[in-house]
Amino acid sequence: MLERALKGSSRYWAWIGFLLVIIAAGGAVLVNQWVVGLEITDMSRDVSWGFYISQLTYLVGLAASGVMIVLPYYFHHYKPNKHMVIFGEFMAIAACVMCLLFVIVDIGQPQRMLNMIFHPTPNSILFWDMIVINGYLFLNILCGWVCLEHDRMHLSHPKWIKPFIIISIVWAFSIHTVTAFLYQGLPGRHYWLTAILAARFLASAFCAGPAILLLVLKVTEKVTTFQMPKKAVATLTKIIAYAMVVNMFFFMLEIFTAFYSNLPGHIHSIAYLFAGEHGHHELVPYMWTFIICAILCLIMLIPPKLRDNQKLLPWALGLLIIATWLDKGLGLLIGGFNPTPFETITPYWPTGKELMISAMIYAIGALIVTVLFKIATDVKQELGHSQALPCGCSTEDTDCECAGEEAPAADEAAEEAPAVEEAEATA
Amino acid sequence: MNALYSLVFVFILVLIPLFAVGAGHMEFGFGVCIPYTAFALFLIGFVWKIIGWAKSPVPFRIPTTGGQQLSYDPELFKQNKLDNPSNGFQTVVRMILEIFAFRSLFRNTSASLHETKGGPVVAYASAKWLWLFAILFHYSFFIIALRHLRLFLEPIPFFVKGLDFMDGILQIGAPVMYQSDVLIVAGLLFLLLRRLVDAKIRYISLVTDYFPLFLILGVALSGIWMRYYAKVDVVAIKELTMGLVTFNPHVPAGIDVSFFVHVFLVSTLMVYFPLSKLMHMPGVFLSPTRNMPNDNRFHHHVNPWNPDIKPLSYEAYEKDFGPAMAEAGLPLDNPENAKAPEEA
Amino acid sequence: MSMPSADELFKSIDYTPPATGWMETPVNFAPGNWCYPAKKEKVEYMQGYLPNAFGNPREWSPEDADWKLPPNWKEIVMNGFRERLDKFRSLKLFMDICVRCGACADKCHFFIGSGDPKNMPVLRAELMRSIYRGEFTLAGKILSKLTGSRVMEEDVLKEWFIYFYQCTECRRCSLFCPYGIDTAEVTMMARELLNLVGVNTNWIMEPASNCNRTGNHLGIQPHAFKDIVDFMVDDIEEITGVRVKAPLNEKGHEILFITPSGDVFADPGIYSFMGYLMLFHFLDLDYTMSTYASEGGNFGLFTNNETMKKLNAKMYSEANRLGCKWILGGECGHMWRVINQYMDTMNGDLQGPQMETPRNPITGTVFHNSAVTKMVHITEFTADLIKHGKLNLDPSRNDRYKVTFHDSCNTSRGMGLLEEPRYVIKNVCNSYFDMPEGTIREETFCCAGGSGLNTEEIMEIRLRGGLPRGNALRYVQEKNGVNMMACICAIDRATLPPLADYWAPGVEVCGVHELVGNALILPGEQERTMNLRQESLPGFEDEDDDWTPPNM
Amino acid sequence: MKNNRRNFIKFAGLAAASLCVAPKAMASGHAAPVRKHPEGKNGKRWAMVVDTRTLNTEEAIAPLAEACHSVHNVPHIESKQDIKWIWAAPYEQSFPEQQNPYLDDAVKERRYPLLCNHCDNPPCVRVCPTKATFKRPDGIVAMDYHRCIGCRYCMAGCPYGSRSFNFSEPRKHLDLTKLNPEFPTRMRGVVEKCNFCVERLSVGKLPACVEASGGALTFGDLADPESDVRKVLRENYTIRRKPTAGTEPSVYYII
Amino acid sequence: MHYGGKIILGIVIFVGLLLSPFAYNAMTVKANYKQPELKLPANEKKCIESLEFMRTKHMQLLNEWRDWALRDGKRVYVNHEGKEFTISLQNTCMKCHNNKAEFCDKCHNDAGVSPYCWDCHIQPEGLK
C-alpha cells in the first residue's frame, strides 16, 4: 500500500517538497546542536527542560485523537465512526513518532539512547513513558495497517486483531497517565505535584487531540474526495466540548486548591504565570490569552446551535488548540520549573534554533500524516467509503436528504464515485 | 534437506582452516596464498562471465513497461517516465532506482484466497518484508565491505573513518558494536527463515540457494566472533592485509585462528561468486527488460542476425485467390489472375 | 469432462506444494491438460517456407507414451538451445541470474488459480534452467543434483510441452522480478525449441499457417472477407440508416487499416469492427483495408522468431503495394506487442519510401511516437479526435452499460498503452468503473487465453488462470453494477466471455470501438433505437419490456 | 521433507546455542579480581555538617568552591547554563521554607554553601532512566558519566538545584593549562554534580572542600555514633534544606 | 559485442575499484607496511597483564575497570600474578604510557578506531 504514497498530484508533491525543505533546514540546525551541544537552547540549570519536552507533553494529547474515535466505535458500536477510525489511528502514529523524536532531540547523548533498554530502570517514569509511547505506536501501526489492508482487499478484519484493538484503547489512557506521572511525582515542584495532573492530561488530550484531528480532516476533505459522516463530526465535536469543559473545570480546581489553602508553593507558580513575580512577567500575556481563548471556544462549543455550525467549528477548534497549547505546551512546563528550587525566577523562552528543530519534527509529523492519510483516503476512494456527494454530504450519511433519492446515481457516476454502501456486517 | 547439505558444507569450510591453521600451522597458505588465488579467480571469473553475456547480442528491445508510454500527446496522457522510459536518461534513472532501491521488489504483494460471505475473494496483500530485509542485508554488506578498507589502506581515508564512526555511533560495548553487523545477520536470518518457513519458497530452493546464505552468515558470524569474542589483534591483521595489497605478503605472529576461518570463508565466497546466482549483482545491470528505453516505435533498433525472411508475396496470394477475388469485385494487380487456374 | 462449478473450483485450489520435489513429481498428461498437437499438414506447410524452424511433421498425441520424436531429437534441442544462448542475451542472463527469491511465485494467474507449483514463474523457468545448468555449466555438470541440474530427457521435453503451453507470456512476473527476468522470454525460447522437434499445438500452428496463406489467422479467403465486411455494412445501415464505405485492397489511400481478423469473425469482435467502419465513415477518412494483410495479430509470436517475422512482414509490404503513407492498427494485444517491440527491428527495412511519420489528417496531429514503425493505435487516433472535438458523440446511448476496462497484458506490459483507451471510454460512456488496483494497468491479470491458449480443450486450465481477472471483475460487478467489460484485444474478446460467464456471470465483453460506434452520431443518420448489438437503446425498449421511460 | 526440516532446525538451534554459551563458559573462571583500597575510608552513611557560624560569607566559601572545582575540573560559565558543584547562596534561596520576617539579621545575611545533599531518599536516583545516577552503599549519590544520556530528568527531580548539565563542551570553559591531570573532565551532554569526593575517600583522603574549610565543615559517617559528625550534630542545633521534600539530606547546617 | 563499450566501461570501473587499494598504497606507503612501533615506557618493563592480553583485550579491561571503580567502588585491581594496581586510566595506565600520541594513537589510527575515552579523560601530554 505504501506505493500509493508515491503517486500524487503536483499539489501533493509541492506540499511534500515544502515539508522536506523544512525538515532539511531543521535537520541542519539539529546537526549544529549535535556538534556544539544543547547550548543553542535557552534551557538552563534551573529550567532543565524546555520547548522540546513541552511539545512531547502536548503531542501525547494528539495521540488521543485516535482513541476518541476508536472507543465509541468498538466499545459502543457507534457506526458513523467506522470510516473515521483509520484516521485517528494514523494521526496517533504521527503523534507518537513526534513524541519520540522530541525526546531524541532533547537528550544530550542521543547516541547512547539505547542505554534506556540495556539498563532498564522500572523506577524511572521516563522508562515507562518510552514503553507506553512505543507500545502505542506499535499498536496503532498494527491495528491501522491490518484493518486498512483488509478493507482494501475486500476482506473482513481478522479476528486476531480485535484483542490488539481493545488493548490499544486501554493503552491510550496509559500514555497520558504515564506522561503526567513524568511530572507529577517530583518533590519540590509544586505546580506539578497534584494528584489531578493525570486527569488534567487526559481531559486536555481528549479535547485537543480530536480538535486537531478534526481540523486536519477538514483539510483532507478539501483536497480529497473523502467526506466525514455528519453524525461522526457531531459526536466528535460533542466529545471535544465536554472534554474541554472538564479540562477547564480541573484547572479551576487547581486554582481553588492553591489559593484557598494559601500554601505558598502552590500559589507561586500560578502567580508567576498569571501575574508575574520577582519582576518577571514574560508569560502573563500568554496565560491570559489561554484563558480568553478557552472561554471563547467554550462559548462556541457548548450551545448546540453554535456547536453544530460547521462554519464556526474550525474557529472554535482553532481557539481550543491555542488555549490548550498555551496551557499544557507552555505554561505547564515553564510554570513547573519556576519558581526554581531557590525561589527565584529563571526565565525561559525557546531560541530560534530550538524552534527550527521543533519545526523539523512537526514537519516530519505532518509528512507522516500526509503520507498515511494519502494512503487511507486513496483506499477509501477506491472502496467508495465516506466519499463526498455532490450535495456536500458523505456517502455514509444515511439520512442525506439534500439531493433526493436519485442523488447517488446519475450525477457522480462519471467520477469514480461509489455506489451506495452495502449493509456490511461489522467485522 | 537442501538446507542441511548447505549447512554441513559451510561447517566443513569452517573446519578446514580450523585444523589446517590451528593444528597444521598453514598460516601462510591460508593468510596469503588462498586469498590471493581467490581474489584472482573472483576477478577473472567475474569478468569472464560478463564477457560471456556480452557476447550474445540483444536482438530486440523488450523492456517491461510498468506504466503509461510516451504518448503522441504527452499533455493529455502523462508518461510514466520511471516505469516506461523513452530515452537513455529515464532508463538510467529507472536502473538506479532498481539497483539502489530494489524498486521492483517494492511492488511485491502476496496473493491469498478467501471464502467470504460475499463470495470468493482473491486478495493481494502488500508484502514488503522481503524488500525491507533484502535492502538491510545488501546495504549492510556494502557498508561492511567498505569499512574493511581500513585494513587495506594506509593512511585510512576520511570516508572510511567516517563510515566506521557512524556505523558504531551507538557506542555499545567495547570494541563498539557495528549496527551493520546486527543488521546483516538479521537480514540473512530473515532470508533464510523465509526459505525454510514459506512452503512455496522451500519448494523452489536449491542447495545453491541455501549455501550462499549460510556462507555469508558464516562470514558475518566469524567476523563478529573475531571482533567481539576472540578480540583478535587488529594491528597484526592489518600488517598481513597491507602485506597483501602491497605485494609484500607475510604473516605476523599472534593472529588468532578465527581470522583464518573468516578469510577462508571470504575466499570461498569470492571463488563461488562468479559460478553462482550471486552474479545477479552484475546481471541486474544487463537485464534487457530493464536497461533499455521503450522507444522502438520511434527509434530504429538493429538485430545483428536479423534473418532474411520475406513474407508470402502478394503476387503468390493473388495467384492463389485471383478468380474468387475477381468475382467478389476486389481489385487485382494482374488481371490474368482472374482466370480460373488451369489444371497444371 | 465436466467442469466444476466456480465455487468448487475455487475451493479446490491449494497452495501447498506436493511432498515430492519438483523434479520427481510426475506430470499429468490426461486430456484437458494440453492443447491438441499441430496437424501434420500444417507443420508441413510451414516447414515448406521456414525449413529450419520446424521439424518432424507427424500425427501424435501427448497422451501416448511415444511422441514419435525424431531419433536425434536431443541433439536438435541442445543445438537449438546453444544457438539461442548465443543469439539472445536475455536467455543467457535469465538462465544465470535468478536467485529464486520467489517474488514472482504468486504473481502468475495460472499459479493463483491452480496452485500447481510448476506454474510459479520461477519454477517454470527452472524447468529450462535445470537443463541449462546440467548441459552448459561446469558446476552443474559436476555437482549435478546439488545445483538443481539435470540432463535432457524425454520426460523433460514432455514437461516443457505441458508447462510452456501453460504460460500466456503475459509478463506479469517480470514486472515484480527484481532483475526483470521475463518468463515470457523463456517460454518463447522453449517453444522455439519444441517446434524444432515438432512438438507444437494446433491452435497456434493452424492460425499461423492460415495467416501465411490467406492473410489472416482464421483462414478467411479474400472474397469471404469482403462478404463479411459487406454484411457488417448492411448491419450498420439497418441500425443507423447510413451506408458506410468499406474499401478493400484499394490503392492510393493515405492510410492502411489493419485489425485482427477476430474482429470480422465473431461477436463481440464484429461490433468493434462496425465501430471502426462508422468512425472512418464519419471522418470520411482516406483509407483502405487489405485482405492480403487482413491480420493484425501474429501467432508467430507464439511459435518462433522466424514465423513472427514472416507474418509481420506483410503489413509493410502491403502498405507499399497500396501506396499507403502509414498504418492504423486496430484493437489487438499481441499485435501491438509485436509492433512495439519487434516490427521495426525485424521488418523496418521493408518500408517503402512513400511511408512517413503518421499524421492525423483530421486534426493535423503528428504521431511522433510512432516515427519509425509508422503505425498508430486506433485508441490513440480516436483519443486525438475526441480531444480536438472532432467527433459528435452521445454517450447516453451506452447508458445500458456500466463499463469497466480490462488492460490486455501485451499493450500494458509490452507497450504501456494504459490511458488512451480509458480516455476514449470515458468520453463515450457515462458510467465507467476501474477494477481494483493491483489487477489493472501494468499489474493487469491475463485473460488466461493469450499466446495461443484460447482453445476449448484446456478450458479448465483457462478458467483457473482466469480466476484473478474474474474475481476482480466480480467485485466491480457487485459493487458498481458493472455489466460490460471493454478491452482492446481480439483474444480478450474471444476468451473473456466464457471467463466472465464462469466467474462473474452477467458481464458482457466488448471492444472499445463498439462503444465508440454506439455513441457516434453519424451525419444523416436515422433516429437510433438500438445499439450495434441491435439491443434497444434506453427509451426505445420493446413494449413487452416492463421498464417505463421516465419522461413519457 | 518435514522431518528433515525439523532435524535441520534442531541442528541449527544447537549450533546457535553452543555459540551463545561458549563465551560465558569461558569467562566464568573467577570473580572480578578487584578489591577496595586498603587505606580507603569506609563508611555506611557519609554526611557533612556545615558550621554557618564560622563559614558564612562569599569570601569564605569561594576558596572551598575553588578547591572543589579545580580538583574536579569543573568549568565556570558566565551564564545560566553554569556548572556548579558547590557554591554560596543567601538564606532565602537556601532555606526558602524556613523563613520568617523577624529572623535574626545575622542569620539572614549569611551566605550558605550549597552542594548536593546526597539524600537518603534521592529523587534523582528514582527518576534516572539508565541508572547513571545511583546510590552507593555508603550513601553517596554517585554518577556514571559514561552511562548518562543527558535527559536532565534528574535536574527536574532534584528539589535543591544541585545538578548541572553540560550544555556545551566543558573544555571550552576550562583553563586547559590548569587542569587536574588526575581527574577527568566531563563530556558535552551529560549531567554532573558534587560526588562527595568519592575518589578521595577511596584513598583515605577527606573531601576537598572539607580540607579547605579549616574545620568549618565536618565530614564523617552517620552510622558511627562516635564519629565527628555525630558528635557535632549532638552538640549543635542543625537544620537541613527542604525537609518537607522527604529526601533526608545528608548535609546539615549549624545555624 | 553488443553495447560492448558500456559493458567494458562497467567492468573497468568495477575492477578498478577492486584494485584501487593496490594503487592507493603504492602511492602512499613508502616501502612495506609494518605494524606501528609503540613508544614503550622507559622505566617499566611489565604491563599489568601480559602483552597479548593487553594488545587485544585492553578495551574490555578498561570497560570493566570503569564499572568496578565507579559503580562498585573497588579501585584496586589484582592481576594474574597477584600484583595490585590502582584502577585508573589517567593515574595508572597513562603514568607509564605517558604519551598518548606515541602510544594509544599509533595503533588506533592505523586500525581506524576512535575510542571516546579522551572525550573526558585527560591525556598525559595535556590538552591544548
PDB file of N, CA, C and O in Angstrom, chain A residues 65-74 76-88 226 229-236 239 380 386 396:
ATOM      1  N   SER A  65      -6.293  11.464  19.877  1.00  0.00           N
ATOM      2  CA  SER A  65      -7.328  11.662  18.868  1.00  0.00           C
ATOM      3  C   SER A  65      -7.860  10.319  18.401  1.00  0.00           C
ATOM      4  O   SER A  65      -9.041  10.170  18.111  1.00  0.00           O
ATOM      5  N   GLY A  66      -6.950   9.332  18.357  1.00  0.00           N
ATOM      6  CA  GLY A  66      -7.364   8.016  17.895  1.00  0.00           C
ATOM      7  C   GLY A  66      -8.421   7.414  18.787  1.00  0.00           C
ATOM      8  O   GLY A  66      -9.501   7.032  18.338  1.00  0.00           O
ATOM      9  N   VAL A  67      -8.133   7.400  20.083  1.00  0.00           N
ATOM     10  CA  VAL A  67      -8.995   6.650  20.982  1.00  0.00           C
ATOM     11  C   VAL A  67     -10.396   7.251  21.046  1.00  0.00           C
ATOM     12  O   VAL A  67     -11.378   6.536  21.222  1.00  0.00           O
ATOM     13  N   MET A  68     -10.509   8.537  20.853  1.00  0.00           N
ATOM     14  CA  MET A  68     -11.831   9.151  20.946  1.00  0.00           C
ATOM     15  C   MET A  68     -12.730   8.758  19.772  1.00  0.00           C
ATOM     16  O   MET A  68     -13.930   8.977  19.784  1.00  0.00           O
ATOM     17  N   ILE A  69     -12.116   8.210  18.733  1.00  0.00           N
ATOM     18  CA  ILE A  69     -12.927   7.700  17.622  1.00  0.00           C
ATOM     19  C   ILE A  69     -13.066   6.187  17.722  1.00  0.00           C
ATOM     20  O   ILE A  69     -14.125   5.615  17.485  1.00  0.00           O
ATOM     21  N   VAL A  70     -11.948   5.567  18.115  1.00  0.00           N
ATOM     22  CA  VAL A  70     -11.930   4.106  18.165  1.00  0.00           C
ATOM     23  C   VAL A  70     -12.847   3.596  19.275  1.00  0.00           C
ATOM     24  O   VAL A  70     -13.587   2.635  19.088  1.00  0.00           O
ATOM     25  N   LEU A  71     -12.774   4.268  20.429  1.00  0.00           N
ATOM     26  CA  LEU A  71     -13.542   3.791  21.583  1.00  0.00           C
ATOM     27  C   LEU A  71     -15.042   3.739  21.308  1.00  0.00           C
ATOM     28  O   LEU A  71     -15.666   2.689  21.501  1.00  0.00           O
ATOM     29  N   PRO A  72     -15.654   4.839  20.828  1.00  0.00           N
ATOM     30  CA  PRO A  72     -17.099   4.750  20.571  1.00  0.00           C
ATOM     31  C   PRO A  72     -17.424   3.670  19.550  1.00  0.00           C
ATOM     32  O   PRO A  72     -18.450   3.003  19.647  1.00  0.00           O
ATOM     33  N   TYR A  73     -16.516   3.486  18.567  1.00  0.00           N
ATOM     34  CA  TYR A  73     -16.819   2.520  17.518  1.00  0.00           C
ATOM     35  C   TYR A  73     -16.752   1.094  18.043  1.00  0.00           C
ATOM     36  O   TYR A  73     -17.654   0.295  17.810  1.00  0.00           O
ATOM     37  N   TYR A  74     -15.688   0.776  18.763  1.00  0.00           N
ATOM     38  CA  TYR A  74     -15.517  -0.614  19.181  1.00  0.00           C
ATOM     39  C   TYR A  74     -16.241  -0.950  20.476  1.00  0.00           C
ATOM     40  O   TYR A  74     -16.705  -2.066  20.636  1.00  0.00           O
ATOM     41  N   HIS A  76     -18.861   0.921  21.824  1.00  0.00           N
ATOM     42  CA  HIS A  76     -20.285   1.271  21.800  1.00  0.00           C
ATOM     43  C   HIS A  76     -20.924   1.020  20.447  1.00  0.00           C
ATOM     44  O   HIS A  76     -22.051   1.427  20.219  1.00  0.00           O
ATOM     45  N   HIS A  77     -20.143   0.368  19.552  1.00  0.00           N
ATOM     46  CA  HIS A  77     -20.653   0.042  18.215  1.00  0.00           C
ATOM     47  C   HIS A  77     -21.278   1.256  17.545  1.00  0.00           C
ATOM     48  O   HIS A  77     -22.331   1.173  16.935  1.00  0.00           O
ATOM     49  N   TYR A  78     -20.612   2.368  17.702  1.00  0.00           N
ATOM     50  CA  TYR A  78     -21.123   3.603  17.122  1.00  0.00           C
ATOM     51  C   TYR A  78     -20.716   3.658  15.653  1.00  0.00           C
ATOM     52  O   TYR A  78     -19.592   4.026  15.298  1.00  0.00           O
ATOM     53  N   LYS A  79     -21.618   3.239  14.768  1.00  0.00           N
ATOM     54  CA  LYS A  79     -21.324   3.014  13.349  1.00  0.00           C
ATOM     55  C   LYS A  79     -20.771   4.227  12.585  1.00  0.00           C
ATOM     56  O   LYS A  79     -19.888   4.047  11.738  1.00  0.00           O
ATOM     57  N   PRO A  80     -21.285   5.433  12.833  1.00  0.00           N
ATOM     58  CA  PRO A  80     -20.778   6.537  11.999  1.00  0.00           C
ATOM     59  C   PRO A  80     -19.263   6.715  12.078  1.00  0.00           C
ATOM     60  O   PRO A  80     -18.667   7.290  11.176  1.00  0.00           O
ATOM     61  N   ASN A  81     -18.649   6.216  13.135  1.00  0.00           N
ATOM     62  CA  ASN A  81     -17.199   6.383  13.249  1.00  0.00           C
ATOM     63  C   ASN A  81     -16.413   5.379  12.412  1.00  0.00           C
ATOM     64  O   ASN A  81     -15.192   5.470  12.332  1.00  0.00           O
ATOM     65  N   LYS A  82     -17.131   4.430  11.819  1.00  0.00           N
ATOM     66  CA  LYS A  82     -16.458   3.308  11.171  1.00  0.00           C
ATOM     67  C   LYS A  82     -15.312   3.730  10.248  1.00  0.00           C
ATOM     68  O   LYS A  82     -14.211   3.211  10.326  1.00  0.00           O
ATOM     69  N   HIS A  83     -15.601   4.677   9.377  1.00  0.00           N
ATOM     70  CA  HIS A  83     -14.578   5.035   8.385  1.00  0.00           C
ATOM     71  C   HIS A  83     -13.686   6.166   8.857  1.00  0.00           C
ATOM     72  O   HIS A  83     -12.871   6.675   8.101  1.00  0.00           O
ATOM     73  N   MET A  84     -13.866   6.579  10.117  1.00  0.00           N
ATOM     74  CA  MET A  84     -13.000   7.609  10.686  1.00  0.00           C
ATOM     75  C   MET A  84     -11.868   6.977  11.476  1.00  0.00           C
ATOM     76  O   MET A  84     -10.836   7.603  11.719  1.00  0.00           O
ATOM     77  N   VAL A  85     -12.087   5.725  11.891  1.00  0.00           N
ATOM     78  CA  VAL A  85     -11.158   5.064  12.804  1.00  0.00           C
ATOM     79  C   VAL A  85      -9.723   5.145  12.295  1.00  0.00           C
ATOM     80  O   VAL A  85      -8.812   5.527  13.025  1.00  0.00           O
ATOM     81  N   ILE A  86      -9.553   4.831  11.027  1.00  0.00           N
ATOM     82  CA  ILE A  86      -8.203   4.735  10.489  1.00  0.00           C
ATOM     83  C   ILE A  86      -7.461   6.067  10.619  1.00  0.00           C
ATOM     84  O   ILE A  86      -6.257   6.109  10.870  1.00  0.00           O
ATOM     85  N   PHE A  87      -8.210   7.162  10.490  1.00  0.00           N
ATOM     86  CA  PHE A  87      -7.542   8.470  10.555  1.00  0.00           C
ATOM     87  C   PHE A  87      -7.083   8.765  11.980  1.00  0.00           C
ATOM     88  O   PHE A  87      -6.016   9.347  12.186  1.00  0.00           O
ATOM     89  N   GLY A  88      -7.902   8.358  12.941  1.00  0.00           N
ATOM     90  CA  GLY A  88      -7.480   8.512  14.332  1.00  0.00           C
ATOM     91  C   GLY A  88      -6.219   7.714  14.602  1.00  0.00           C
ATOM     92  O   GLY A  88      -5.265   8.200  15.210  1.00  0.00           O
ATOM     93  N   PHE A 226     -12.681  12.415   0.166  1.00  0.00           N
ATOM     94  CA  PHE A 226     -13.162  11.915   1.452  1.00  0.00           C
ATOM     95  C   PHE A 226     -14.118  12.932   2.092  1.00  0.00           C
ATOM     96  O   PHE A 226     -13.934  14.140   1.986  1.00  0.00           O
ATOM     97  N   PRO A 229     -18.732  11.550   7.810  1.00  0.00           N
ATOM     98  CA  PRO A 229     -20.170  11.482   8.059  1.00  0.00           C
ATOM     99  C   PRO A 229     -20.564  12.562   9.065  1.00  0.00           C
ATOM    100  O   PRO A 229     -19.828  12.825  10.014  1.00  0.00           O
ATOM    101  N   LYS A 230     -21.702  13.162   8.834  1.00  0.00           N
ATOM    102  CA  LYS A 230     -22.102  14.285   9.683  1.00  0.00           C
ATOM    103  C   LYS A 230     -22.254  13.865  11.139  1.00  0.00           C
ATOM    104  O   LYS A 230     -21.899  14.595  12.053  1.00  0.00           O
ATOM    105  N   LYS A 231     -22.796  12.669  11.332  1.00  0.00           N
ATOM    106  CA  LYS A 231     -23.022  12.231  12.710  1.00  0.00           C
ATOM    107  C   LYS A 231     -21.703  12.076  13.454  1.00  0.00           C
ATOM    108  O   LYS A 231     -21.595  12.406  14.630  1.00  0.00           O
ATOM    109  N   ALA A 232     -20.729  11.551  12.746  1.00  0.00           N
ATOM    110  CA  ALA A 232     -19.433  11.353  13.395  1.00  0.00           C
ATOM    111  C   ALA A 232     -18.839  12.695  13.804  1.00  0.00           C
ATOM    112  O   ALA A 232     -18.289  12.844  14.898  1.00  0.00           O
ATOM    113  N   VAL A 233     -18.968  13.683  12.921  1.00  0.00           N
ATOM    114  CA  VAL A 233     -18.445  15.009  13.239  1.00  0.00           C
ATOM    115  C   VAL A 233     -19.163  15.569  14.457  1.00  0.00           C
ATOM    116  O   VAL A 233     -18.529  16.094  15.390  1.00  0.00           O
ATOM    117  N   ALA A 234     -20.486  15.431  14.459  1.00  0.00           N
ATOM    118  CA  ALA A 234     -21.256  15.995  15.571  1.00  0.00           C
ATOM    119  C   ALA A 234     -20.857  15.330  16.885  1.00  0.00           C
ATOM    120  O   ALA A 234     -20.666  16.008  17.902  1.00  0.00           O
ATOM    121  N   THR A 235     -20.698  14.018  16.856  1.00  0.00           N
ATOM    122  CA  THR A 235     -20.342  13.310  18.087  1.00  0.00           C
ATOM    123  C   THR A 235     -18.957  13.714  18.561  1.00  0.00           C
ATOM    124  O   THR A 235     -18.729  13.955  19.751  1.00  0.00           O
ATOM    125  N   LEU A 236     -18.045  13.792  17.616  1.00  0.00           N
ATOM    126  CA  LEU A 236     -16.679  14.152  17.984  1.00  0.00           C
ATOM    127  C   LEU A 236     -16.653  15.566  18.568  1.00  0.00           C
ATOM    128  O   LEU A 236     -15.964  15.839  19.564  1.00  0.00           O
ATOM    129  N   ILE A 239     -17.781  15.445  22.044  1.00  0.00           N
ATOM    130  CA  ILE A 239     -16.728  14.926  22.928  1.00  0.00           C
ATOM    131  C   ILE A 239     -15.719  16.022  23.232  1.00  0.00           C
ATOM    132  O   ILE A 239     -15.324  16.232  24.379  1.00  0.00           O
ATOM    133  N   LYS A 380     -10.015   4.551   0.656  1.00  0.00           N
ATOM    134  CA  LYS A 380     -11.434   4.857   0.870  1.00  0.00           C
ATOM    135  C   LYS A 380     -12.093   5.219  -0.467  1.00  0.00           C
ATOM    136  O   LYS A 380     -13.230   4.836  -0.735  1.00  0.00           O
ATOM    137  N   SER A 386     -17.193   6.626   2.671  1.00  0.00           N
ATOM    138  CA  SER A 386     -17.152   8.010   3.150  1.00  0.00           C
ATOM    139  C   SER A 386     -16.703   8.976   2.058  1.00  0.00           C
ATOM    140  O   SER A 386     -15.755   9.720   2.230  1.00  0.00           O
ATOM    141  N   GLU A 396     -21.765   8.074   3.751  1.00  0.00           N
ATOM    142  CA  GLU A 396     -22.160   7.363   4.974  1.00  0.00           C
ATOM    143  C   GLU A 396     -23.365   8.029   5.643  1.00  0.00           C
ATOM    144  O   GLU A 396     -23.909   7.525   6.607  1.00  0.00           O
TER     145      GLU A 396
END
